[in-house]
């Protein structure tokens, strides 16, 4: 079934207000959930909303807390999320990184003690729309074994790169596991097989069964040892920049909370070669697409290439939703 964007946003805001969130903040948080689904990232939009509400009910999210400034270190600032609403704290951090970039050319914000930020691509788009390159990542609770191990010790630590490109920014939004956990949950709920091996089952065999991977918490790192190593480095840098927890420490909580995040903005509009650079971006993307397709009728694509087309379709025809999830939210 399809739901109009405004109706989705209104319904989500209604639920958040019922949970004690001030109206303006509830509406902005709801819009970020709806924006994710609008752009086709259903696993971290509407589908993630019931999980967020459960986190509020469990006391993991302080609905009244806001991110607070702690200290300045050069062009870098440290902020404390105070275990508040993850997507609102992330918005505030990205806005501050952009403001610093407009002043210094580059801005870096470390955010500790935040909750799940939902779809991180939202904040990369914020940077791109402000004429900045955005680079941001988070650590998570242990969700993935290190290469050569069986027990989850690493987060799958999603990272985003966003580059301005007119109305169609280049947007890479990826976890360090072959499939993000939100995507695994979607496949498991729908009883569908993953298109590629995504992790290990209880017998230590590679599997495409998402429910088995969710059970073992043995997601396969993307690029095998490369994804494992990158996940570790992102975790260590996030803790250093923010002054917050590592994945090991996040894992000591009963549920995921108090994660560490980094937001970097680089002001493209302030570059002396701005116009030439933006032309380089367009020329690079055009050249990429001249590569001979591996499969007839399926030309190469770049990250985020089809996002705006999905957004236009969903705004025109309504956003696809799983009926069971929509009904659950309507009943909240």
Short mmCIF file of N, CA and C in Angstrom, two decimals, residues 3 5 8-9 11-13 15-16 28-54 87 116-123 173 180-183 185-186 189 314 319-322 325-326 328-329 332:
data_model
loop_
_atom_site.label_atom_id
_atom_site.label_comp_id
_atom_site.label_asym_id
_atom_site.label_seq_id
_atom_site.Cartn_x
_atom_site.Cartn_y
_atom_site.Cartn_z
N UNK A 3 1.21 5.44 1.03
CA UNK A 3 0.72 6.47 1.93
C UNK A 3 1.30 7.82 1.51
N UNK A 5 3.06 11.35 1.61
CA UNK A 5 4.14 11.82 2.48
C UNK A 5 3.61 12.62 3.67
N UNK A 8 1.96 10.43 6.27
CA UNK A 8 2.94 9.68 7.03
C UNK A 8 3.60 10.56 8.08
N UNK A 9 4.05 11.72 7.67
CA UNK A 9 4.72 12.62 8.60
C UNK A 9 3.78 13.03 9.74
N UNK A 11 1.18 11.38 10.94
CA UNK A 11 0.89 10.25 11.83
C UNK A 11 2.07 9.96 12.76
N UNK A 12 3.28 10.04 12.23
CA UNK A 12 4.46 9.81 13.06
C UNK A 12 4.60 10.91 14.12
N UNK A 13 4.34 12.14 13.73
CA UNK A 13 4.41 13.25 14.68
C UNK A 13 3.37 13.09 15.78
N UNK A 15 2.26 10.32 17.08
CA UNK A 15 2.73 9.33 18.04
C UNK A 15 3.83 9.92 18.93
N UNK A 16 4.74 10.67 18.32
CA UNK A 16 5.85 11.25 19.10
C UNK A 16 5.34 12.25 20.13
N UNK A 28 9.76 17.65 13.44
CA UNK A 28 11.02 17.55 12.71
C UNK A 28 11.55 16.12 12.72
N UNK A 29 11.45 15.46 13.85
CA UNK A 29 11.89 14.06 13.92
C UNK A 29 11.04 13.20 13.00
N UNK A 30 9.73 13.41 13.01
CA UNK A 30 8.83 12.66 12.13
C UNK A 30 9.18 12.89 10.67
N UNK A 31 9.52 14.12 10.32
CA UNK A 31 9.88 14.43 8.93
C UNK A 31 11.13 13.67 8.50
N UNK A 32 12.09 13.49 9.41
CA UNK A 32 13.31 12.76 9.06
C UNK A 32 13.01 11.28 8.80
N UNK A 33 12.10 10.69 9.59
CA UNK A 33 11.67 9.32 9.32
C UNK A 33 10.98 9.25 7.95
N UNK A 34 10.06 10.18 7.71
CA UNK A 34 9.31 10.18 6.45
C UNK A 34 10.23 10.45 5.26
N UNK A 35 11.23 11.31 5.45
CA UNK A 35 12.17 11.61 4.36
C UNK A 35 12.93 10.35 3.94
N UNK A 36 13.31 9.54 4.91
CA UNK A 36 14.04 8.31 4.58
C UNK A 36 13.18 7.39 3.71
N UNK A 37 11.92 7.18 4.11
CA UNK A 37 11.03 6.34 3.31
C UNK A 37 10.73 6.98 1.96
N UNK A 38 10.56 8.30 1.95
CA UNK A 38 10.31 9.02 0.69
C UNK A 38 11.42 8.75 -0.32
N UNK A 39 12.67 8.66 0.16
CA UNK A 39 13.80 8.47 -0.74
C UNK A 39 14.11 6.99 -0.99
N UNK A 40 13.24 6.10 -0.50
CA UNK A 40 13.41 4.68 -0.78
C UNK A 40 14.20 3.92 0.25
N UNK A 41 14.59 4.57 1.36
CA UNK A 41 15.36 3.89 2.41
C UNK A 41 14.36 3.46 3.48
N UNK A 42 13.53 2.49 3.13
CA UNK A 42 12.41 2.08 3.97
C UNK A 42 12.87 1.45 5.29
N UNK A 43 14.02 0.77 5.26
CA UNK A 43 14.50 0.07 6.45
C UNK A 43 14.84 1.03 7.58
N UNK A 44 15.20 2.27 7.24
CA UNK A 44 15.58 3.25 8.26
C UNK A 44 14.61 4.42 8.32
N UNK A 45 13.44 4.24 7.70
CA UNK A 45 12.39 5.24 7.78
C UNK A 45 11.24 4.71 8.61
N UNK A 46 10.10 4.52 7.95
CA UNK A 46 8.91 4.05 8.66
C UNK A 46 9.16 2.71 9.36
N UNK A 47 9.89 1.80 8.70
CA UNK A 47 10.10 0.47 9.28
C UNK A 47 10.86 0.53 10.61
N UNK A 48 11.66 1.57 10.78
CA UNK A 48 12.47 1.69 12.00
C UNK A 48 11.69 2.37 13.13
N UNK A 49 10.59 3.02 12.80
CA UNK A 49 9.87 3.84 13.77
C UNK A 49 9.41 3.05 14.99
N UNK A 50 8.80 1.86 14.84
CA UNK A 50 8.38 1.11 16.04
C UNK A 50 9.55 0.78 16.97
N UNK A 51 10.73 0.55 16.41
CA UNK A 51 11.92 0.27 17.23
C UNK A 51 12.27 1.52 18.05
N UNK A 52 12.16 2.68 17.42
CA UNK A 52 12.45 3.94 18.11
C UNK A 52 11.46 4.17 19.26
N UNK A 53 10.20 3.90 19.01
CA UNK A 53 9.19 4.09 20.06
C UNK A 53 9.44 3.14 21.22
N UNK A 54 9.86 1.91 20.92
CA UNK A 54 10.19 0.96 21.99
C UNK A 54 11.39 1.46 22.81
N UNK A 87 17.97 11.31 15.81
CA UNK A 87 17.98 12.03 14.53
C UNK A 87 17.99 13.55 14.73
N UNK A 116 20.54 6.00 18.23
CA UNK A 116 20.53 5.65 16.81
C UNK A 116 20.06 6.85 15.99
N UNK A 117 20.82 7.19 14.96
CA UNK A 117 20.51 8.39 14.17
C UNK A 117 19.59 8.10 12.99
N UNK A 118 19.08 6.86 12.90
CA UNK A 118 18.16 6.44 11.84
C UNK A 118 18.87 6.50 10.48
N UNK A 119 18.35 7.20 9.48
CA UNK A 119 19.00 7.19 8.16
C UNK A 119 20.09 8.27 8.11
N UNK A 120 21.37 7.87 8.08
CA UNK A 120 22.43 8.88 8.08
C UNK A 120 22.51 9.68 6.79
N UNK A 121 22.00 9.14 5.67
CA UNK A 121 22.03 9.88 4.42
C UNK A 121 21.32 11.22 4.52
N UNK A 122 20.33 11.33 5.43
CA UNK A 122 19.64 12.61 5.61
C UNK A 122 20.62 13.73 5.92
N UNK A 123 21.63 13.43 6.74
CA UNK A 123 22.55 14.47 7.21
C UNK A 123 23.62 14.76 6.15
N UNK A 173 25.96 5.85 1.22
CA UNK A 173 25.47 5.60 2.59
C UNK A 173 25.55 4.10 2.82
N UNK A 180 23.15 -3.87 6.00
CA UNK A 180 22.84 -3.20 7.26
C UNK A 180 21.81 -4.04 8.02
N UNK A 181 21.80 -3.90 9.33
CA UNK A 181 20.87 -4.69 10.14
C UNK A 181 19.41 -4.34 9.84
N UNK A 182 19.14 -3.08 9.51
CA UNK A 182 17.78 -2.72 9.12
C UNK A 182 17.34 -3.46 7.87
N UNK A 183 18.28 -3.65 6.94
CA UNK A 183 17.97 -4.40 5.72
C UNK A 183 17.79 -5.88 6.03
N UNK A 185 16.65 -7.09 8.80
CA UNK A 185 15.34 -7.21 9.45
C UNK A 185 14.21 -7.19 8.43
N UNK A 186 14.35 -6.37 7.39
CA UNK A 186 13.33 -6.31 6.34
C UNK A 186 13.24 -7.64 5.60
N UNK A 189 11.69 -10.30 7.91
CA UNK A 189 10.25 -10.08 8.12
C UNK A 189 9.44 -10.51 6.89
N UNK A 314 7.57 8.67 -5.31
CA UNK A 314 6.89 8.49 -4.03
C UNK A 314 6.11 9.73 -3.61
N UNK A 319 4.08 6.83 -0.66
CA UNK A 319 5.26 6.05 -0.27
C UNK A 319 4.86 4.61 0.01
N UNK A 320 5.53 3.63 -0.60
CA UNK A 320 5.20 2.23 -0.31
C UNK A 320 5.48 1.90 1.16
N UNK A 321 4.53 1.22 1.79
CA UNK A 321 4.71 0.80 3.18
C UNK A 321 4.26 -0.64 3.33
N UNK A 322 4.85 -1.32 4.32
CA UNK A 322 4.35 -2.64 4.69
C UNK A 322 3.09 -2.44 5.53
N UNK A 325 3.17 -2.88 9.34
CA UNK A 325 3.87 -1.84 10.09
C UNK A 325 3.04 -0.57 10.18
N UNK A 326 2.40 -0.21 9.06
CA UNK A 326 1.57 0.99 9.06
C UNK A 326 0.41 0.84 10.04
N UNK A 328 0.36 -1.03 12.70
CA UNK A 328 0.93 -0.99 14.04
C UNK A 328 1.11 0.46 14.50
N UNK A 329 1.61 1.29 13.61
CA UNK A 329 1.83 2.69 13.95
C UNK A 329 0.50 3.42 14.14
N UNK A 332 -0.81 3.03 17.59
CA UNK A 332 -0.03 3.51 18.73
C UNK A 332 -0.73 4.69 19.40
#
